[in-house]
């Protein structure tokens, strides 16, 4: 039969064949004006419905005729039909007489009026443009209308089955689209096995290592793959337009987006099948990330807008259930996806806001703890959503995550360790926690115990230098000037003065907020660093050969130190030449070395004197403070630090300052010697 033209007029669909329509079929809100023969030749159910209605119409016509004859025989009386069924039959018969053909209503038709339109085109022999989205409802409609091979050869059921197996199930993205189409006909599609076949195709294609399988199928034309040229033709978007195979990454992103269009129940079935099929955990995690971003608003701080369509916006309960489902299916192993950590923190914030279950939040905290070294300071700054927390940020949450990280690090036997025995991931976390401490230190509601516990929770190997920790301590002391001296000393005890750089020591030595004990320690180790630095310079100078000795081997570090020891025993004098263990040293170079050694001695003597003086001052201050506390005298100068006010009151004029190692000082001391 030649192709007929169809047109839609309002809520009516007409097929123009040159012959008047002899049947009306109503599907949803659309009325199709068709012909009986093409429909009855392909559909067993339509044949049965049309035959039954025609038989019933004939019997009704005879009954109505008899009733009218009987009514006309009665004199002066009208006969009123009391039976309700007889009234309906009369109305139906009158309607058939008025229209000239029967009217059939198909209720709960699979795929609604769009699918029946394709069925009608198939019955009339019209070629159709099929896709993965339309073939599933069409297959269910064919099943509903009983369009089997036994009733009519080469019928719609066999053609749609062949199309699914050759064109849909061989492509990952086409299988996802077909699975999405199963949602509108879910009961029938499930009973026919289409849903299960789509899921199996998705899992098998996603687990394949061949990048070409992430794109369109090879047989993307209508005449390939065993499908006759006269069969249904596939026009599936870019499959017919683009013959290029895109890269694997772009294709994976595309099918992740397609997968995110599925409803939560079907998506959950897909994920469960992926997990049971031993699929790569990274693929499963990527699918979950993409789906959560699509359906749970506010996960990423950069995108807090709700879904574009209000009809797709889920309620809080639905979002909570979806979040718990996604969390329960997340692989607990450490992921290699760089964006996962930020996504996990977004899930955790959303779980706290939605009041998700304790199990859900604990799983997220453990997952974050396993890869905490990838987090940023912005990730750790999770606001305190509970009214029970007084602080601005949730410090307890960070402490729990850090505990999970340390447990994971301890259990891992394959951790990468550097030559000095330090773990890179541990050092990254140490720097991260120091930044977090400095950020929360300005919070006036932060208790000293919480600050102290979080600061000491990391082992010593986590910090190469304690400069970041010193900065956090300084910010905390500045923001909490009312804390007691004992609390100040406790807070300062979290840092190791030996691990402060020279710049940090210089700043700490002049910091009035630090307790006196901390200042003494800083000054001592500062001078110790200066001594080591100068000693290292002398060793390098001793190791460098003179011009006359350029051809001789360089002195070893042990020999250089031994030469420096011998140098200290030589009497001062100009132009004195001394012979070491390895040979003659130049006179001018020797004089310079002696002077530098003397400067080092004087600096250490000065430092020793200052430390003794500080110890005496501290001892006197403790005695005076004990005496004042015993006598109950009022405190003085409350607007200043306690140690400085007492120092001023009792005449302690010593001031903290960085030791100056100048040559002029050395000259002055030498002039005072006998």
XYZ file of C-alpha atoms in Angstrom:
674
model
C 0.000 0.000 0.000
C 1.266 3.438 -0.827
C 2.095 5.871 1.920
C -0.923 7.722 3.141
C -0.898 11.237 4.456
C -2.074 11.866 7.988
C -3.097 15.112 9.586
C -4.064 16.155 13.082
C -7.064 18.430 13.491
C -7.449 19.433 17.081
C -7.994 16.210 19.055
C -8.750 14.083 15.992
C -6.350 12.112 13.788
C -7.360 11.379 10.204
C -5.857 9.019 7.669
C -6.507 10.217 4.126
C -6.712 7.241 1.766
C -9.456 8.458 -0.518
C -11.940 6.248 1.306
C -14.194 7.362 4.145
C -13.309 6.152 7.655
C -15.398 3.306 9.001
C -14.176 3.150 12.622
C -13.219 5.507 15.448
C -10.683 4.535 18.099
C -10.249 6.790 21.110
C -6.924 6.718 23.004
C -6.555 9.194 25.874
C -7.658 12.563 24.461
C -7.096 11.694 20.802
C -9.697 10.199 18.431
C -8.354 8.269 15.419
C -10.540 8.029 12.324
C -9.353 4.850 10.630
C -10.415 1.851 8.587
C -11.310 -1.555 9.978
C -9.509 -3.816 7.557
C -5.849 -2.675 8.114
C -6.313 -2.812 11.880
C -8.111 -6.151 11.967
C -5.482 -7.743 9.705
C -2.629 -7.016 12.184
C -4.203 -6.928 15.649
C -6.046 -9.854 17.154
C -7.457 -7.665 19.932
C -8.778 -4.974 17.585
C -10.302 -7.666 15.418
C -12.089 -9.088 18.433
C -13.279 -5.691 19.706
C -14.560 -4.596 16.316
C -16.335 -7.896 15.700
C -17.944 -7.868 19.123
C -19.144 -4.322 18.698
C -20.572 -4.994 15.245
C -22.360 -8.106 16.506
C -23.684 -6.194 19.472
C -24.813 -3.385 17.181
C -26.784 -5.779 14.991
C -28.483 -7.378 17.970
C -29.202 -3.956 19.428
C -30.690 -2.837 16.135
C -33.103 -5.772 16.118
C -34.006 -5.211 19.766
C -34.622 -1.512 19.290
C -36.738 -2.173 16.197
C -38.859 -4.689 18.071
C -39.264 -2.311 20.998
C -40.359 0.518 18.719
C -42.871 -1.706 16.922
C -44.269 -2.862 20.242
C -44.510 0.709 21.471
C -46.345 1.852 18.362
C -49.007 -0.919 18.785
C -50.144 0.501 22.081
C -53.006 2.987 21.729
C -52.448 6.462 23.113
C -49.616 5.301 25.346
C -45.852 5.739 25.078
C -43.612 2.935 26.248
C -40.755 4.005 28.485
C -37.762 1.649 28.719
C -36.953 1.171 32.327
C -33.941 -1.088 32.013
C -30.693 0.882 32.172
C -28.798 -1.533 29.938
C -31.451 -1.242 27.250
C -31.208 2.568 27.379
C -27.427 2.407 26.899
C -27.835 0.020 23.991
C -30.317 2.362 22.350
C -27.955 5.340 22.813
C -25.030 3.356 21.409
C -27.115 2.221 18.486
C -28.280 5.776 17.809
C -24.638 6.937 17.910
C -23.583 4.237 15.459
C -26.461 5.194 13.179
C -25.490 8.862 13.406
C -21.756 8.333 12.698
C -22.148 5.423 10.397
C -19.370 3.327 12.066
C -18.464 1.934 15.518
C -16.520 3.772 18.200
C -13.925 1.890 20.350
C -12.269 3.268 23.492
C -8.846 1.833 24.477
C -8.258 2.625 28.138
C -4.814 2.501 29.797
C -3.109 2.066 26.455
C 0.709 1.622 26.783
C 2.562 4.703 25.610
C -0.620 6.799 25.180
C -1.770 8.214 21.824
C 1.765 8.615 20.403
C 2.334 4.875 20.489
C -1.027 4.105 18.916
C -0.221 6.522 16.097
C 2.883 4.444 15.318
C 0.764 1.291 15.491
C -1.691 2.767 12.997
C 1.136 3.726 10.641
C 2.509 0.196 10.824
C -0.924 -1.280 10.053
C -1.174 0.938 6.962
C 2.376 0.006 5.874
C 3.876 3.451 6.436
C 7.611 3.622 7.110
C 8.421 5.056 10.519
C 11.341 6.837 12.128
C 12.151 4.866 15.258
C 14.508 5.544 18.132
C 15.362 3.902 21.413
C 12.840 6.144 23.144
C 9.890 5.166 20.944
C 10.505 1.492 20.280
C 9.906 0.403 23.897
C 6.356 1.856 24.152
C 5.692 0.516 20.652
C 6.768 -2.973 21.723
C 4.431 -2.803 24.728
C 1.585 -1.495 22.549
C 2.080 -4.385 20.140
C 1.889 -6.790 23.065
C -1.263 -5.096 24.321
C -2.923 -5.364 20.891
C -1.776 -8.997 20.403
C 0.123 -8.305 17.172
C 1.896 -11.684 17.129
C 3.505 -13.743 14.366
C 0.877 -16.439 14.799
C -1.881 -13.993 13.926
C -0.073 -12.237 11.061
C 3.393 -12.942 9.594
C 6.113 -10.299 10.003
C 4.038 -8.545 12.629
C 4.929 -5.637 14.894
C 6.119 -7.685 17.900
C 8.807 -9.484 15.910
C 9.946 -6.291 14.200
C 10.300 -4.332 17.434
C 12.109 -7.250 19.091
C 14.547 -7.383 16.191
C 15.085 -3.647 16.351
C 15.822 -3.782 20.086
C 18.312 -6.635 19.811
C 20.197 -5.309 16.770
C 20.151 -1.554 17.280
C 19.407 -0.723 20.921
C 21.014 -3.368 23.122
C 24.318 -3.062 21.229
C 24.837 0.546 22.309
C 25.330 1.844 25.819
C 23.643 5.193 25.331
C 20.773 3.688 23.319
C 20.179 1.165 26.087
C 19.985 3.986 28.632
C 17.455 5.846 26.499
C 15.398 2.684 26.116
C 15.553 2.146 29.876
C 14.297 5.680 30.389
C 11.370 4.903 28.051
C 10.525 1.869 30.192
C 9.421 4.196 33.014
C 6.191 5.163 31.231
C 5.281 1.506 30.630
C 7.104 0.027 33.626
C 4.712 -2.828 34.565
C 4.418 -4.219 31.051
C 8.064 -3.512 30.118
C 9.185 -5.338 33.231
C 7.010 -8.361 32.547
C 8.314 -8.523 28.961
C 11.930 -8.432 30.213
C 12.830 -5.219 28.385
C 13.910 -3.423 31.561
C 16.184 -6.266 32.609
C 17.723 -6.521 29.140
C 18.457 -2.783 29.095
C 20.177 -2.952 32.488
C 22.241 -5.980 31.442
C 23.299 -4.171 28.284
C 24.332 -1.069 30.257
C 26.414 -3.059 32.746
C 28.134 -5.163 30.090
C 28.937 -2.174 27.870
C 30.117 0.007 30.764
C 32.507 -2.696 31.989
C 34.126 -3.076 28.575
C 37.592 -1.601 28.126
C 36.978 -0.837 24.431
C 36.466 2.939 24.100
C 34.408 2.462 20.934
C 31.700 0.728 22.942
C 31.077 3.953 24.832
C 29.836 5.561 21.615
C 27.308 4.668 18.976
C 26.992 1.088 17.685
C 28.725 0.039 14.490
C 25.445 -0.946 12.816
C 23.788 2.433 13.109
C 21.978 2.238 9.783
C 18.624 0.744 8.954
C 19.930 -1.887 6.564
C 22.715 -3.395 8.682
C 22.934 -6.035 11.338
C 20.576 -8.482 9.649
C 17.653 -6.058 9.409
C 16.075 -6.019 5.955
C 16.177 -2.787 3.996
C 12.403 -2.749 3.898
C 12.203 -3.032 7.689
C 11.831 -0.254 10.223
C 14.416 2.476 9.771
C 16.488 3.928 12.590
C 17.108 7.622 12.696
C 18.738 8.066 16.084
C 20.034 11.607 16.393
C 23.770 11.855 15.948
C 24.130 8.197 14.950
C 23.156 8.898 11.354
C 24.788 12.328 11.213
C 28.214 11.749 12.713
C 30.380 8.775 11.811
C 33.233 9.921 14.047
C 33.855 8.111 17.288
C 34.373 10.617 20.070
C 36.936 10.136 22.797
C 36.244 7.849 25.725
C 36.142 10.621 28.332
C 33.598 12.687 26.408
C 31.478 9.621 25.727
C 31.572 8.606 29.391
C 30.445 12.085 30.418
C 27.602 11.857 27.908
C 26.286 8.521 29.108
C 26.660 9.638 32.731
C 24.325 12.505 31.874
C 21.931 10.102 30.178
C 21.979 7.852 33.224
C 21.141 10.818 35.440
C 17.788 11.166 33.642
C 16.495 7.886 35.088
C 14.043 7.751 37.969
C 15.511 6.846 41.395
C 14.078 3.286 41.534
C 15.400 2.307 38.098
C 18.723 4.076 38.718
C 19.122 2.151 41.971
C 18.542 -1.118 40.102
C 21.244 -0.138 37.602
C 23.755 0.656 40.366
C 23.011 -2.603 42.180
C 23.559 -4.518 38.947
C 26.833 -2.663 38.400
C 28.034 -3.592 41.875
C 27.040 -7.234 41.495
C 28.772 -7.312 38.106
C 32.155 -6.302 39.591
C 32.231 -3.080 37.619
C 35.090 -0.619 38.144
C 34.316 1.307 41.378
C 35.375 4.567 39.725
C 32.651 4.206 37.089
C 30.048 3.491 39.763
C 31.248 6.469 41.783
C 31.137 8.760 38.749
C 27.576 7.663 38.002
C 26.528 8.390 41.586
C 28.242 11.791 41.570
C 26.565 12.841 38.334
C 23.156 11.630 39.536
C 23.429 13.372 42.897
C 24.416 16.668 41.266
C 21.386 16.389 39.005
C 18.754 15.568 41.631
C 20.025 16.951 44.967
C 20.366 20.749 44.915
C 23.027 22.552 46.928
C 25.716 19.856 46.932
C 28.240 22.171 45.307
C 28.612 25.661 46.736
C 29.104 27.046 43.240
C 25.642 25.851 42.204
C 22.920 26.345 44.796
C 20.082 26.779 42.287
C 17.158 24.332 42.461
C 16.324 22.131 39.467
C 15.134 24.047 36.398
C 11.740 22.328 36.298
C 9.542 22.631 39.360
C 7.879 19.332 38.507
C 11.174 17.488 38.918
C 12.024 19.104 42.250
C 11.975 16.438 44.933
C 10.741 16.959 48.469
C 13.041 16.836 51.491
C 12.044 13.258 52.275
C 12.734 12.157 48.702
C 16.072 13.961 48.713
C 16.994 12.339 52.026
C 16.110 8.869 50.746
C 18.031 9.475 47.528
C 21.060 10.782 49.428
C 21.097 7.774 51.745
C 20.790 5.447 48.741
C 23.697 7.139 46.954
C 25.833 7.096 50.101
C 25.176 3.425 50.791
C 26.311 2.521 47.263
C 29.502 4.615 47.296
C 32.656 2.468 47.217
C 34.556 2.777 50.500
C 37.924 2.413 48.792
C 40.072 5.454 48.148
C 39.066 6.974 44.839
C 41.380 8.332 42.155
C 38.811 10.907 41.051
C 40.108 14.365 41.962
C 36.670 15.957 42.334
C 35.321 13.305 44.683
C 36.494 14.891 47.955
C 34.686 18.174 47.355
C 31.599 16.257 46.263
C 31.715 14.135 49.429
C 31.900 17.243 51.603
C 28.889 18.604 49.710
C 27.010 15.370 50.374
C 27.960 15.564 54.047
C 26.720 19.157 54.406
C 23.477 18.222 52.676
C 23.087 15.141 54.889
C 23.428 17.321 57.981
C 20.874 19.823 56.664
C 18.388 17.103 55.677
C 18.943 15.329 59.007
C 19.976 12.083 57.342
C 20.575 8.943 59.344
C 23.630 8.535 61.557
C 24.795 5.633 59.404
C 24.716 7.795 56.291
C 26.786 10.553 57.894
C 29.271 8.105 59.391
C 29.835 6.489 55.985
C 30.517 9.882 54.438
C 32.931 10.836 57.222
C 34.846 7.578 56.789
C 34.977 8.020 53.032
C 36.292 11.586 53.409
C 38.811 10.465 56.036
C 40.293 7.910 53.643
C 41.310 10.724 51.249
C 41.554 13.766 53.500
C 44.878 14.824 51.954
C 42.951 15.891 48.823
C 40.656 18.251 50.697
C 41.019 22.026 50.799
C 40.538 24.481 53.627
C 37.224 25.568 52.111
C 36.002 21.974 52.301
C 36.769 21.709 56.018
C 34.854 24.874 56.882
C 31.518 23.141 57.466
C 29.111 25.473 59.343
C 27.565 24.333 62.610
C 23.966 23.694 61.584
C 22.986 22.442 65.045
C 21.978 24.864 67.767
C 23.915 22.699 70.237
C 27.236 23.896 68.779
C 28.349 27.337 69.890
C 31.164 27.672 67.376
C 30.766 29.002 63.863
C 32.261 25.886 62.255
C 31.787 22.250 63.190
C 35.077 21.432 64.959
C 33.881 18.043 66.221
C 33.174 16.949 62.648
C 36.718 17.794 61.535
C 38.122 15.992 64.554
C 36.164 12.821 63.676
C 37.261 12.975 60.035
C 40.879 13.424 61.127
C 40.546 10.403 63.398
C 39.304 8.305 60.465
C 42.249 9.526 58.377
C 44.768 8.507 61.035
C 43.109 5.104 61.398
C 43.258 4.574 57.635
C 46.897 5.656 57.545
C 47.769 3.287 60.353
C 45.998 0.354 58.717
C 47.573 0.992 55.317
C 50.777 -0.947 54.774
C 51.478 0.545 51.359
C 51.719 4.177 52.395
C 54.377 6.136 50.502
C 57.110 7.266 52.880
C 59.872 9.706 52.030
C 63.556 9.247 52.851
C 63.218 11.036 56.198
C 60.405 8.696 57.289
C 57.600 11.186 56.683
C 54.399 10.404 54.828
C 53.464 12.983 52.134
C 49.753 12.544 52.766
C 50.276 13.041 56.508
C 52.237 16.244 55.916
C 49.527 17.557 53.585
C 46.909 16.902 56.232
C 49.115 18.590 58.835
C 49.290 21.730 56.740
C 45.532 21.539 56.171
C 44.736 21.228 59.882
C 47.074 24.123 60.731
C 45.175 26.289 58.260
C 41.877 25.177 59.778
C 43.122 25.998 63.280
C 44.174 29.469 62.172
C 40.747 29.993 60.595
C 38.707 28.950 63.633
C 41.054 30.518 66.198
C 39.356 33.908 65.854
C 36.013 32.443 66.990
C 35.308 33.898 70.435
C 33.184 30.855 71.375
C 35.942 28.348 70.667
C 37.029 26.723 73.937
C 40.722 26.276 74.637
C 40.265 22.533 75.165
C 38.823 22.033 71.655
C 41.638 24.051 70.117
C 44.233 22.129 72.123
C 42.792 18.669 71.393
C 42.603 19.271 67.660
C 46.126 20.722 67.555
C 47.749 17.757 69.336
C 45.741 15.110 67.484
C 48.359 14.940 64.730
C 51.684 13.161 65.321
C 55.001 15.029 65.228
C 55.790 13.659 61.774
C 52.885 15.638 60.302
C 54.750 18.966 60.564
C 58.209 19.752 59.257
C 57.964 23.238 60.785
C 55.520 24.570 63.354
C 55.150 28.019 61.809
C 51.536 27.354 60.803
C 50.749 26.119 64.282
C 52.405 29.190 65.807
C 50.263 31.438 63.620
C 47.112 29.656 64.828
C 48.237 30.002 68.456
C 48.947 33.701 67.987
C 45.503 34.295 66.439
C 43.836 32.401 69.285
C 45.668 34.381 72.002
C 44.798 37.626 70.258
C 41.095 36.710 69.987
C 40.920 35.414 73.595
C 42.754 37.946 75.784
C 40.708 36.961 78.858
C 42.032 33.422 79.267
C 44.241 32.641 82.257
C 48.026 32.300 82.258
C 47.744 28.544 82.711
C 45.532 28.272 79.613
C 48.006 30.418 77.677
C 50.849 28.122 78.570
C 48.726 25.092 77.667
C 47.850 26.562 74.277
C 51.485 27.450 73.577
C 52.470 23.914 74.548
C 51.012 22.531 71.314
C 53.949 23.916 69.297
C 57.573 22.834 69.396
C 59.878 25.836 69.586
C 62.691 23.766 68.072
C 60.644 23.441 64.843
C 60.113 27.174 64.344
C 61.968 28.874 61.530
C 64.237 31.850 62.210
C 61.525 34.271 61.003
C 58.956 32.721 63.330
C 61.419 32.837 66.233
C 62.082 36.505 65.588
C 58.370 37.272 65.622
C 57.697 35.156 68.703
C 60.546 36.758 70.673
C 58.835 40.142 70.354
C 55.259 38.833 70.815
C 53.788 40.252 74.017
C 50.851 37.829 73.890
C 53.032 34.793 74.547
C 53.712 33.641 78.129
C 57.170 34.274 79.541
C 58.081 30.584 79.511
C 57.339 30.388 75.786
C 59.427 33.504 75.091
C 62.403 32.024 76.973
C 62.188 28.815 74.971
C 61.919 30.705 71.718
C 64.972 32.873 72.532
C 67.026 29.861 73.512
C 66.274 27.886 70.382
C 66.691 30.996 68.245
C 70.249 31.363 69.456
C 70.742 27.649 68.962
C 69.688 28.018 65.347
C 72.069 30.943 64.914
C 74.883 28.861 66.330
C 74.176 25.986 63.985
C 73.916 28.365 61.046
C 77.292 29.976 61.824
C 78.884 26.602 62.467
C 77.625 25.403 59.132
C 79.146 28.462 57.466
C 82.502 27.763 59.096
C 82.423 24.147 57.996
C 81.721 25.172 54.410
C 84.532 27.735 54.574
C 86.931 25.100 55.881
C 85.905 22.663 53.167
C 86.502 25.113 50.300
C 90.108 24.774 48.999
C 92.480 27.736 48.652
C 93.807 28.701 45.216
C 97.137 27.074 45.979
C 95.391 23.849 46.963
C 92.897 23.640 44.101
C 94.475 20.463 42.809
C 94.363 18.746 46.218
C 91.295 16.826 47.464
C 88.722 18.791 49.520
C 88.687 18.291 53.306
C 86.021 16.055 54.718
C 83.473 17.436 57.168
C 85.074 15.525 60.054
C 88.512 16.931 59.287
C 87.062 20.437 58.982
C 85.444 20.192 62.416
C 88.712 18.877 63.828
C 90.553 21.853 62.322
C 87.994 24.210 63.898
C 88.638 22.593 67.274
C 92.364 23.092 66.892
C 91.753 26.697 65.881
C 90.098 27.506 69.208
C 93.297 26.637 71.107
C 95.522 29.057 69.198
C 96.411 32.449 70.753
C 95.118 35.547 69.008
C 97.525 37.487 66.868
C 97.996 39.074 63.496
C 99.762 37.228 60.791
C 99.987 33.939 62.725
C 100.028 30.878 60.561
C 98.731 27.572 61.938
C 99.106 24.118 60.423
C 96.084 21.774 60.666
C 95.899 18.084 60.198
C 95.739 18.418 56.417
C 98.171 21.230 55.642
C 98.895 24.946 55.634
C 96.007 27.487 55.767
C 96.241 30.946 54.265
C 96.980 33.674 56.866
C 94.230 36.074 55.797
C 91.652 33.325 55.668
C 92.786 32.122 59.075
C 92.301 35.555 60.652
C 88.778 35.773 59.244
C 87.883 32.356 60.638
C 89.212 33.296 64.088
C 87.152 36.488 64.155
C 83.955 34.650 63.133
C 84.569 32.082 65.841
C 85.004 34.830 68.415
C 81.711 36.430 67.308
C 79.978 33.091 67.773
C 81.470 32.734 71.255
C 80.380 36.205 72.289
C 76.852 35.608 71.019
C 76.550 32.394 72.958
C 77.931 34.041 76.110
C 75.436 36.873 75.736
C 72.621 34.416 75.210
C 73.644 32.393 78.247
C 73.674 35.563 80.364
C 70.254 36.627 79.105
C 68.753 33.220 79.798
C 70.133 33.246 83.359
C 68.754 36.736 83.849
C 65.358 35.655 82.556
C 65.342 32.686 84.888
C 66.114 34.923 87.871
C 63.414 37.400 86.825
C 60.913 34.542 86.405
C 61.829 33.126 89.822
C 61.422 36.510 91.494
C 58.092 37.070 89.738
C 56.779 33.714 90.908
C 57.706 34.526 94.502
C 56.068 37.951 94.310
C 52.941 36.508 92.664
C 52.698 33.852 95.355
C 53.107 36.524 98.018
C 50.422 38.716 96.414
C 48.019 35.787 96.123
C 48.686 34.913 99.750
C 48.076 38.442 101.009
C 45.046 38.931 98.688
C 46.282 42.131 97.074
C 44.218 43.395 94.094
C 45.532 42.891 90.590
C 47.053 45.856 88.823
C 46.861 47.104 85.260
C 44.100 44.790 84.084
C 44.276 46.172 80.574
C 47.837 44.810 80.145
C 49.255 41.304 80.225
C 49.833 40.110 83.803
C 53.541 39.372 83.393
C 54.339 42.813 81.972
C 52.381 44.656 84.681
C 54.174 42.792 87.467
C 57.523 43.340 85.755
C 56.919 47.072 85.659
C 55.729 47.145 89.274
C 58.765 45.411 90.695
C 61.392 47.074 88.558
C 62.200 44.349 86.067
C 63.653 46.306 83.180
C 64.753 43.403 81.031
C 63.206 43.457 77.550
C 62.910 40.656 75.078
C 64.896 41.290 71.941
C 66.675 39.384 69.273
C 70.377 38.986 69.901
C 72.535 41.117 67.609
C 75.648 39.437 66.303
C 77.571 42.472 65.067
C 81.281 42.819 64.621
C 81.277 46.061 66.599
C 80.162 44.198 69.713
C 83.036 41.817 69.309
C 85.512 44.657 69.020
C 84.140 46.271 72.195
C 84.471 43.043 74.176
C 87.975 42.549 72.962
C 88.958 46.050 74.098
C 87.789 45.231 77.625
C 89.945 42.116 77.877
C 93.274 42.477 79.887
